[in-house]
PDB file of C-alpha atoms in Angstrom:
ATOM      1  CA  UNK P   1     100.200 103.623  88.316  1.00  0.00           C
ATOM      2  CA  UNK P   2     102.636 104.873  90.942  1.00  0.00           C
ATOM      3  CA  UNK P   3     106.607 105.272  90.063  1.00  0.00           C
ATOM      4  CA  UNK P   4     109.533 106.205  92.239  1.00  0.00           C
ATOM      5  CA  UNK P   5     112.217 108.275  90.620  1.00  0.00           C
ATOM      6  CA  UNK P   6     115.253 108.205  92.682  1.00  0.00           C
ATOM      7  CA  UNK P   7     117.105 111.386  91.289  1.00  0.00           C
ATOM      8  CA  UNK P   8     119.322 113.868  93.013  1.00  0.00           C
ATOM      9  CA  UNK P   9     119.439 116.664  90.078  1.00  0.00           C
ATOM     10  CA  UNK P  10     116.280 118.661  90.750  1.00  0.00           C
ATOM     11  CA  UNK P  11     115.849 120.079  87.357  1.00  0.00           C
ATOM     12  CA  UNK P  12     115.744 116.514  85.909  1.00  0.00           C
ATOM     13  CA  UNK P  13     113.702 115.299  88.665  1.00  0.00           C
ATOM     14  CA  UNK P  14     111.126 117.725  88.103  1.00  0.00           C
ATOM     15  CA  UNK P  15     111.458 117.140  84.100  1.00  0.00           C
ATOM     16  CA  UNK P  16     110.308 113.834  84.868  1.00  0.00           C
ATOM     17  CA  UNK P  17     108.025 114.167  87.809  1.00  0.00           C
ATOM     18  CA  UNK P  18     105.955 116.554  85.723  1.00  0.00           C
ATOM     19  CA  UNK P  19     106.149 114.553  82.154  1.00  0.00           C
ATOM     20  CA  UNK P  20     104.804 111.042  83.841  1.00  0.00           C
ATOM     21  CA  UNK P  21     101.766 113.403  85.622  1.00  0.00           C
ATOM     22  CA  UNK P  22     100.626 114.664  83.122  1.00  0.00           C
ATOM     23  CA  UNK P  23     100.558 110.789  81.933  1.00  0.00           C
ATOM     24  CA  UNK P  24      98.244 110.483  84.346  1.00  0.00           C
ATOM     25  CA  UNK P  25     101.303 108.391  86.758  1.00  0.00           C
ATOM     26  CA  UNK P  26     101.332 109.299  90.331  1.00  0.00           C
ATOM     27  CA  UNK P  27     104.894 110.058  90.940  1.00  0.00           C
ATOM     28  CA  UNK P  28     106.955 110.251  94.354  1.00  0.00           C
ATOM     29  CA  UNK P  29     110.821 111.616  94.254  1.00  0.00           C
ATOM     30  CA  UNK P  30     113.771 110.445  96.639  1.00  0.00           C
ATOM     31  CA  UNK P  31     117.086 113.118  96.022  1.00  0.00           C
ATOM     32  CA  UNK P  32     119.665 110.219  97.251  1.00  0.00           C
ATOM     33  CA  UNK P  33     119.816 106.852  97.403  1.00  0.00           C
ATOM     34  CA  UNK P  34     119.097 105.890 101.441  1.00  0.00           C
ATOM     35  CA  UNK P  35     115.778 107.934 100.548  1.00  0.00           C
ATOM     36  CA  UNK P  36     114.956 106.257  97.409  1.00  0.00           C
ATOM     37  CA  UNK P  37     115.779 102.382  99.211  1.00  0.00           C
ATOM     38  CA  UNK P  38     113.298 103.731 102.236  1.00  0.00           C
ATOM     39  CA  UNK P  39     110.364 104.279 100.324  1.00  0.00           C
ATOM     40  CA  UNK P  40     111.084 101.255  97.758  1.00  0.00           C
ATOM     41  CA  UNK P  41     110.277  99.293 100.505  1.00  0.00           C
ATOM     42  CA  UNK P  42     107.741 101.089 102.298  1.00  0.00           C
ATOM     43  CA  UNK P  43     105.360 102.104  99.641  1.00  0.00           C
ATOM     44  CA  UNK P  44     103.898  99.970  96.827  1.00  0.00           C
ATOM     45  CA  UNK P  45     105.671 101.607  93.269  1.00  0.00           C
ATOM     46  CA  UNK P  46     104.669 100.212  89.771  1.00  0.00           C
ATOM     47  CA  UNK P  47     108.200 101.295  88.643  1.00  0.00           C
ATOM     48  CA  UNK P  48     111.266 102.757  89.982  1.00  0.00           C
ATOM     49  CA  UNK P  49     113.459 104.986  87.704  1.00  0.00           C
ATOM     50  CA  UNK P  50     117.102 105.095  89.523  1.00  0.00           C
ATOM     51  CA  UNK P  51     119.891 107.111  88.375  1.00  0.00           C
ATOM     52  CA  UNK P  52     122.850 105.801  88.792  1.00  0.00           C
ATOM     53  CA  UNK P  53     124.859 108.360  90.247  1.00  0.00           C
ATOM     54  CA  UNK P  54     123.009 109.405  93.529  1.00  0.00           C
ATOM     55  CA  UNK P  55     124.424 110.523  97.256  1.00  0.00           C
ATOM     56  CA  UNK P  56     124.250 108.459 100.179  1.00  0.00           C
ATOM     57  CA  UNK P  57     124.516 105.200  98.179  1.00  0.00           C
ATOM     58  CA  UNK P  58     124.725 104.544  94.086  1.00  0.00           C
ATOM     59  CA  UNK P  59     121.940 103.341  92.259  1.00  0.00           C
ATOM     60  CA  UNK P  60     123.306  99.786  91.533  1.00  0.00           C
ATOM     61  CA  UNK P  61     123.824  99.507  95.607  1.00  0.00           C
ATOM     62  CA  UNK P  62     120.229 100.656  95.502  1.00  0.00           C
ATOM     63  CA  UNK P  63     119.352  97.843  93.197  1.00  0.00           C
ATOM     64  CA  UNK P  64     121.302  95.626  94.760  1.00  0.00           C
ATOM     65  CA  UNK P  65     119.484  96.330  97.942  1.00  0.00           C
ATOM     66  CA  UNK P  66     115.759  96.074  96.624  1.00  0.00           C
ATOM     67  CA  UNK P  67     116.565  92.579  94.909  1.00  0.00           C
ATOM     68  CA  UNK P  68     117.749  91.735  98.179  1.00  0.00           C
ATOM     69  CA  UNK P  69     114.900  92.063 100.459  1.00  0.00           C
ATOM     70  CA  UNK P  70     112.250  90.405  97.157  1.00  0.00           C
ATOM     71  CA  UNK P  71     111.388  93.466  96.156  1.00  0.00           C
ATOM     72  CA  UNK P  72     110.559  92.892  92.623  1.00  0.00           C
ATOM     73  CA  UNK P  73     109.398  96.373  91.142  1.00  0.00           C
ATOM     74  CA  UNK P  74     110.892  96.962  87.770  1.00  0.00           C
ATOM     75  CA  UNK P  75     113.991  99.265  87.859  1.00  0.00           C
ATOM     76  CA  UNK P  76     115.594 101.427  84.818  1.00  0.00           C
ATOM     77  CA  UNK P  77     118.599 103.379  84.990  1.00  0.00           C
ATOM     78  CA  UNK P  78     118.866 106.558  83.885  1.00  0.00           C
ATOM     79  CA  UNK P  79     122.769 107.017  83.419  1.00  0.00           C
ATOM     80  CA  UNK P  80     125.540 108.910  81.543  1.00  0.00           C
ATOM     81  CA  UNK P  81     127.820 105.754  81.373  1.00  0.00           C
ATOM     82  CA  UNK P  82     128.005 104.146  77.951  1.00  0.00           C
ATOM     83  CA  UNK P  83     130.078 101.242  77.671  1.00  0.00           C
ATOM     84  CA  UNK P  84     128.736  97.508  77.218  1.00  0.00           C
ATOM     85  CA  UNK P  85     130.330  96.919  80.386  1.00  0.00           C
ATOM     86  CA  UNK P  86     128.702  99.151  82.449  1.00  0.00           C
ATOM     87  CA  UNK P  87     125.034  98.297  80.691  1.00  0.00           C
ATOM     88  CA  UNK P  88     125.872  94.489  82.014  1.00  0.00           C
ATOM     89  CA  UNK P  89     127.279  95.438  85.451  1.00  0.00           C
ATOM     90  CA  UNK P  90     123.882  97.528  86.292  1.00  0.00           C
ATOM     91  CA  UNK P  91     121.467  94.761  84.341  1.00  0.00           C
ATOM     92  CA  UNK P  92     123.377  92.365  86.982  1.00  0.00           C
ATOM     93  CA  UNK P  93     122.605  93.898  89.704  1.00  0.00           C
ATOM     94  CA  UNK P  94     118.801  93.952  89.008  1.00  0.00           C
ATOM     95  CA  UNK P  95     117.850  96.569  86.515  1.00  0.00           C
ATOM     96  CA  UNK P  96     115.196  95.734  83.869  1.00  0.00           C
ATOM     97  CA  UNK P  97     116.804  98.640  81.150  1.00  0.00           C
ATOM     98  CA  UNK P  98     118.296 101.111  81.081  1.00  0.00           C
ATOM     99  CA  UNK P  99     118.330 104.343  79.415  1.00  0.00           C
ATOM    100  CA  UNK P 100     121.533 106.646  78.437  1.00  0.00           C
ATOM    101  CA  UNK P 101     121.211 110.623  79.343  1.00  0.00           C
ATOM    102  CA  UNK P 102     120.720 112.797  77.397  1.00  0.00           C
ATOM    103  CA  UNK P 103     117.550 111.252  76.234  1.00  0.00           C
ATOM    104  CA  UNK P 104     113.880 112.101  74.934  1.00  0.00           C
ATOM    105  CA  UNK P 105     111.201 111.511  77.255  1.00  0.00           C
ATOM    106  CA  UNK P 106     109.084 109.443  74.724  1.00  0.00           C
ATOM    107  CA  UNK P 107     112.116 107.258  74.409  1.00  0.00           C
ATOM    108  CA  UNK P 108     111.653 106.903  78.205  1.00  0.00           C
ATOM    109  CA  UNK P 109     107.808 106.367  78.578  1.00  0.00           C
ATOM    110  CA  UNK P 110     108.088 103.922  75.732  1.00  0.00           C
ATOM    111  CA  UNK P 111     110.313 101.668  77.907  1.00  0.00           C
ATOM    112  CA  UNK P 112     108.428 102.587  81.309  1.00  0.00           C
ATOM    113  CA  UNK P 113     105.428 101.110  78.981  1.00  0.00           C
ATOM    114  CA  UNK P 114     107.195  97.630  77.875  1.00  0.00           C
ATOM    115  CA  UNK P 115     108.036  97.197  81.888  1.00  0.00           C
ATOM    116  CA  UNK P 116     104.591  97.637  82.914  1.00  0.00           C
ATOM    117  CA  UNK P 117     103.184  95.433  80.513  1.00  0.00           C
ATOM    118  CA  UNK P 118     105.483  92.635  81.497  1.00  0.00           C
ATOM    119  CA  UNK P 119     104.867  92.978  84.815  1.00  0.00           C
ATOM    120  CA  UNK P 120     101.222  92.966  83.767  1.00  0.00           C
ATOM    121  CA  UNK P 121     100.596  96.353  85.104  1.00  0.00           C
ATOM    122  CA  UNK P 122      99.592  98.005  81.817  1.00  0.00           C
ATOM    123  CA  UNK P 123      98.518  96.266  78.441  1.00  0.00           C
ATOM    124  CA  UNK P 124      95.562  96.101  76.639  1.00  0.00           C
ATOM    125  CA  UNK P 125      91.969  97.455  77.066  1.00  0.00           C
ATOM    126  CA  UNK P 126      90.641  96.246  80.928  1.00  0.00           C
ATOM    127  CA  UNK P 127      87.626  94.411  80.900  1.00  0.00           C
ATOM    128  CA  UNK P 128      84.538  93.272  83.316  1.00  0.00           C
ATOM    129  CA  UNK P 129      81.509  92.281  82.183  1.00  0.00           C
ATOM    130  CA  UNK P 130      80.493  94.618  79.246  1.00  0.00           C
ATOM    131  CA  UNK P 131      82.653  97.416  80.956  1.00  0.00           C
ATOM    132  CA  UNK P 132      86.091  98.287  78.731  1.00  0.00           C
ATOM    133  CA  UNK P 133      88.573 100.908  79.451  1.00  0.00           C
ATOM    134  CA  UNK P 134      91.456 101.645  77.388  1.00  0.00           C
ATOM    135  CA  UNK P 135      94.525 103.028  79.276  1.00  0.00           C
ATOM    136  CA  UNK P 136      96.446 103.972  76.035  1.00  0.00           C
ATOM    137  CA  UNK P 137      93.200 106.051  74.643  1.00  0.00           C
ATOM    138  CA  UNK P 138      91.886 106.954  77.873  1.00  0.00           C
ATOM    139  CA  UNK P 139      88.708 105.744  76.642  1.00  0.00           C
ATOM    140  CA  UNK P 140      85.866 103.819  78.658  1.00  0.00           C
ATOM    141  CA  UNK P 141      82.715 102.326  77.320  1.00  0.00           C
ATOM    142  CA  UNK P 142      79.985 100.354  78.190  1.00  0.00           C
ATOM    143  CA  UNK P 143      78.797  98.324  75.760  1.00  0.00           C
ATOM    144  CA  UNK P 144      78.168 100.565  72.980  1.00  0.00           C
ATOM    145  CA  UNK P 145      78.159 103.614  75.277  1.00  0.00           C
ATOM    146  CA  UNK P 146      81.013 106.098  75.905  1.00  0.00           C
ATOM    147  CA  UNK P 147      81.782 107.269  79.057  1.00  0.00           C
ATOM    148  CA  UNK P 148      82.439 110.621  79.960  1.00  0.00           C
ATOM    149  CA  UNK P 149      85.155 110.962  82.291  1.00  0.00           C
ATOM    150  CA  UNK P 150      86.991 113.124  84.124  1.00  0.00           C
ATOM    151  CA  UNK P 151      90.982 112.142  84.347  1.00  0.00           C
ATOM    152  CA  UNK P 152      90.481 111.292  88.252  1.00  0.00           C
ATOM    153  CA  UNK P 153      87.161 109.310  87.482  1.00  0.00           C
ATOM    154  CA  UNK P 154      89.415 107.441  84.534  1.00  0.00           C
ATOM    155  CA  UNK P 155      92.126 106.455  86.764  1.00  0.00           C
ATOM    156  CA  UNK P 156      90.195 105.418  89.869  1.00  0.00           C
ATOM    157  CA  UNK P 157      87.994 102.989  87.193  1.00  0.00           C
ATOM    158  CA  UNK P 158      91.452 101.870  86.010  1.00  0.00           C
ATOM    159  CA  UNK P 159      92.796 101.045  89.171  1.00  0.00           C
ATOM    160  CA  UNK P 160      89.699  99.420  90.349  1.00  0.00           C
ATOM    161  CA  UNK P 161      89.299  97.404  87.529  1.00  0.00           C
ATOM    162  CA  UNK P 162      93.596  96.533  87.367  1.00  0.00           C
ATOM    163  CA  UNK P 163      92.775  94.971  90.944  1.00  0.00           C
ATOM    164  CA  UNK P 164      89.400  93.061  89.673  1.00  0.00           C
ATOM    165  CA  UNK P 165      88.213  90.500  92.312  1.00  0.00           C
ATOM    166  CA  UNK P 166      90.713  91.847  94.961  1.00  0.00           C
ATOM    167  CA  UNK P 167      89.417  94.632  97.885  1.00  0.00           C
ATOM    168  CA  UNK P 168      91.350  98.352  97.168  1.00  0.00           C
ATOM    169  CA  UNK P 169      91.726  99.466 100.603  1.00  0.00           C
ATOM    170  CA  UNK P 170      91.919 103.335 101.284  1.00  0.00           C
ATOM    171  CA  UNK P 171      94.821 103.555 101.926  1.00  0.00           C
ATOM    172  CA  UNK P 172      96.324 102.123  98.119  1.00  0.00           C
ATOM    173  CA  UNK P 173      93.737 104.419  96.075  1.00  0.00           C
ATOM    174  CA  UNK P 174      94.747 107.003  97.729  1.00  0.00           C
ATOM    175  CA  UNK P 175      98.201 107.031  97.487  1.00  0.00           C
ATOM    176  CA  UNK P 176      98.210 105.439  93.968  1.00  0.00           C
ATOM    177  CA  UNK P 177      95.396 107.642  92.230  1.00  0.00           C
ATOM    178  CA  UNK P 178      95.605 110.686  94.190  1.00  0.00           C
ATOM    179  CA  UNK P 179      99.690 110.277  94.990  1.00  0.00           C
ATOM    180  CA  UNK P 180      98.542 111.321  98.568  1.00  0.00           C
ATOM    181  CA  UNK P 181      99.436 109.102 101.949  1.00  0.00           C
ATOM    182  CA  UNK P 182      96.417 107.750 104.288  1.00  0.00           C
ATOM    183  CA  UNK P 183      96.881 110.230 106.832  1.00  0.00           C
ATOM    184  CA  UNK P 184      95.732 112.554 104.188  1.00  0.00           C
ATOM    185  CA  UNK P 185      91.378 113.567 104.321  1.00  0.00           C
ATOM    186  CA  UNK P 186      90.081 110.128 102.101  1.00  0.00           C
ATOM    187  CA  UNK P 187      86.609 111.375 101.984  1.00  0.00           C
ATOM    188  CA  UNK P 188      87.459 112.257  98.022  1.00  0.00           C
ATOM    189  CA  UNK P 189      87.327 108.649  97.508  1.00  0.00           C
ATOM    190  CA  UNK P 190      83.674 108.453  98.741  1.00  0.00           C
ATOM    191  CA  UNK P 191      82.901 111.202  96.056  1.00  0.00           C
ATOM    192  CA  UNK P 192      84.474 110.323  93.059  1.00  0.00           C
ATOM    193  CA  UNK P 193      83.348 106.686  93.547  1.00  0.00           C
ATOM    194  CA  UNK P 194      79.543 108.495  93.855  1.00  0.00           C
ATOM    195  CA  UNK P 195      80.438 110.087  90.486  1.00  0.00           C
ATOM    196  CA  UNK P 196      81.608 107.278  88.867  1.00  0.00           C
ATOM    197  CA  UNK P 197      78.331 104.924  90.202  1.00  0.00           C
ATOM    198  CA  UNK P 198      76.058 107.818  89.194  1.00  0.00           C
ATOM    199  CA  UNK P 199      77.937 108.182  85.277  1.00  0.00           C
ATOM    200  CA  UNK P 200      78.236 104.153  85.366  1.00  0.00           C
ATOM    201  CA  UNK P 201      74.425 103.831  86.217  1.00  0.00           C
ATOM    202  CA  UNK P 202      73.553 106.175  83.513  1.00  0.00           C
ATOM    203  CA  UNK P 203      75.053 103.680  81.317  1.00  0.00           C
ATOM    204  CA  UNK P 204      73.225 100.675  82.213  1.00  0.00           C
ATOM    205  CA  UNK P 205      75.638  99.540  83.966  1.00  0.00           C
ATOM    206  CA  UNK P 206      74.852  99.182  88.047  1.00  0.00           C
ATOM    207  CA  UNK P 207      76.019  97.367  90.971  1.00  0.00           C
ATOM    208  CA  UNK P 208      79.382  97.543  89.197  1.00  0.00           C
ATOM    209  CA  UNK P 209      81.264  98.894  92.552  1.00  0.00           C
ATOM    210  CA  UNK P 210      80.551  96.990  95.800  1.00  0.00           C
ATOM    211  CA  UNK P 211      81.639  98.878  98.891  1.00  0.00           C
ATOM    212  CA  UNK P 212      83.963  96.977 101.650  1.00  0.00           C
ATOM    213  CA  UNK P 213      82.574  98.209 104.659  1.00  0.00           C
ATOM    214  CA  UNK P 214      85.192  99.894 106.538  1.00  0.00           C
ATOM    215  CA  UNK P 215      87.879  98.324 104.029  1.00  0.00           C
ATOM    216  CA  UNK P 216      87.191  99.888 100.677  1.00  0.00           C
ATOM    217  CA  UNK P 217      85.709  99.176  97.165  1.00  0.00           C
ATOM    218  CA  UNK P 218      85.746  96.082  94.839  1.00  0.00           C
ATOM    219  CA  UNK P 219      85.388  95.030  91.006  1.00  0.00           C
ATOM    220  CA  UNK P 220      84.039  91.560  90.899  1.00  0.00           C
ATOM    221  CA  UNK P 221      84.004  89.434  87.677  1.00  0.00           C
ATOM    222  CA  UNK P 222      79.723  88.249  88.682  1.00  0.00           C
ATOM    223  CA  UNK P 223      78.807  91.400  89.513  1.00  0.00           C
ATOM    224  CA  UNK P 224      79.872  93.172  85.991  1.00  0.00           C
ATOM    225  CA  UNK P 225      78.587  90.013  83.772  1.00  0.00           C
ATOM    226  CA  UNK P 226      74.929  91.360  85.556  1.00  0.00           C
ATOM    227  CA  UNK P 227      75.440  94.762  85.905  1.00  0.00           C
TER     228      UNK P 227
END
């Protein structure tokens, strides 16, 4: 999953950018608010986490903006202000939550959790065929087999199977698993999928990934039920 964290204090930018990695999140930063609005609607985010005092423009005006032009990515504050009033002015404007600073980080990744699973981005295990993977345990399985996998192997599986039945271009695995752009070498795609197919074949479990020629790879629902 890919977030945005619009944040112009680098120490608490950094905090976060290196917390939700090692959660496995591919994470982008944006130091003021023009930045942050630029990429919102550019790039395709899972979540955006917006302070609310930023340069260039504030975060509601960022909100504000994003709701605007039907951009629909869940949005939490991060923000000193306390008051009921200011909670319903920035939940107005388009946030999802907020969250008041100081704060623990596994306050934080509980609530980044409860967006993504509304937004049906994260929930339960993911399923095709007798393939499961378990985002919360990071654990895969096929059938009665585990699967060993590396953390790159887990997420590219994960976002494969999140987009079941629809073609994952380059150019979103790339910048969602490996938090890379296109114009970046994509020829680690081609390998990892060759590790996955080789670990996912040990299994029992074959013809699971179907190449797009030119395009990119795809999950689909008949090809796991006879894998």
């Amino acid at each position: 999953m890919r977030i945005l964290i619009i944040e112009d204090e680098p120490g608490i930018a950094g905090f976060l950018k290196e917390g939700l990695e090692e959660e496995y999140f591919a994470v982008d930063v944006a130091s003021d608010g023009r930045k942050g609005v630029e990429l919102a609607l550019t790039s395709d985010y899972d979540l955006l986490l917006v302070d609310w005092m930023i340069p260039g423009i504030s975060g509601i005006e960022v909100c504000r903006r994003l709701r605007k032009e039907d951009v629909e990515t869940p949005v939490i504050f991060l923000t000193a202000k306390d008051t009921i009033e200011d909670v319903v002015f920035g939940l107005d404007a388009g946030a999802n939550d907020y969250i008041r600073k100081p704060f623990e980080f596994e306050e934080l990744l509980a609530r980044i959790r409860v967006q993504l699973r509304r937004r049906g981005s994260e929930g339960g295990p993911l399923a095709a065929g007798l393939l499961s993977v378990d985002p919360a345990t990071h654990e895969a399985r096929y059938g009665s087999t585990g699967l060993a996998l590396t953390p790159k192997e887990f997420a590219l599986l994960e976002f494969l199977l999140r987009n079941k039945g629809k073609v994952c271009t380059r150019s979103r695995i790339i910048e969602h698993v490996w938090d890379m752009h296109f114009d970046s070498d994509t020829s680690v795609i081609d390998v990892y999928i060759n590790f996955l197919r080789k670990k996912l074949d040990a299994a029992g479990c074959r013809n699971l990934i179907q190449t797009i020629r030119g395009v990119g790879y795809i999950i689909r629902e008949e090809a796991a039920e006879g894998a």
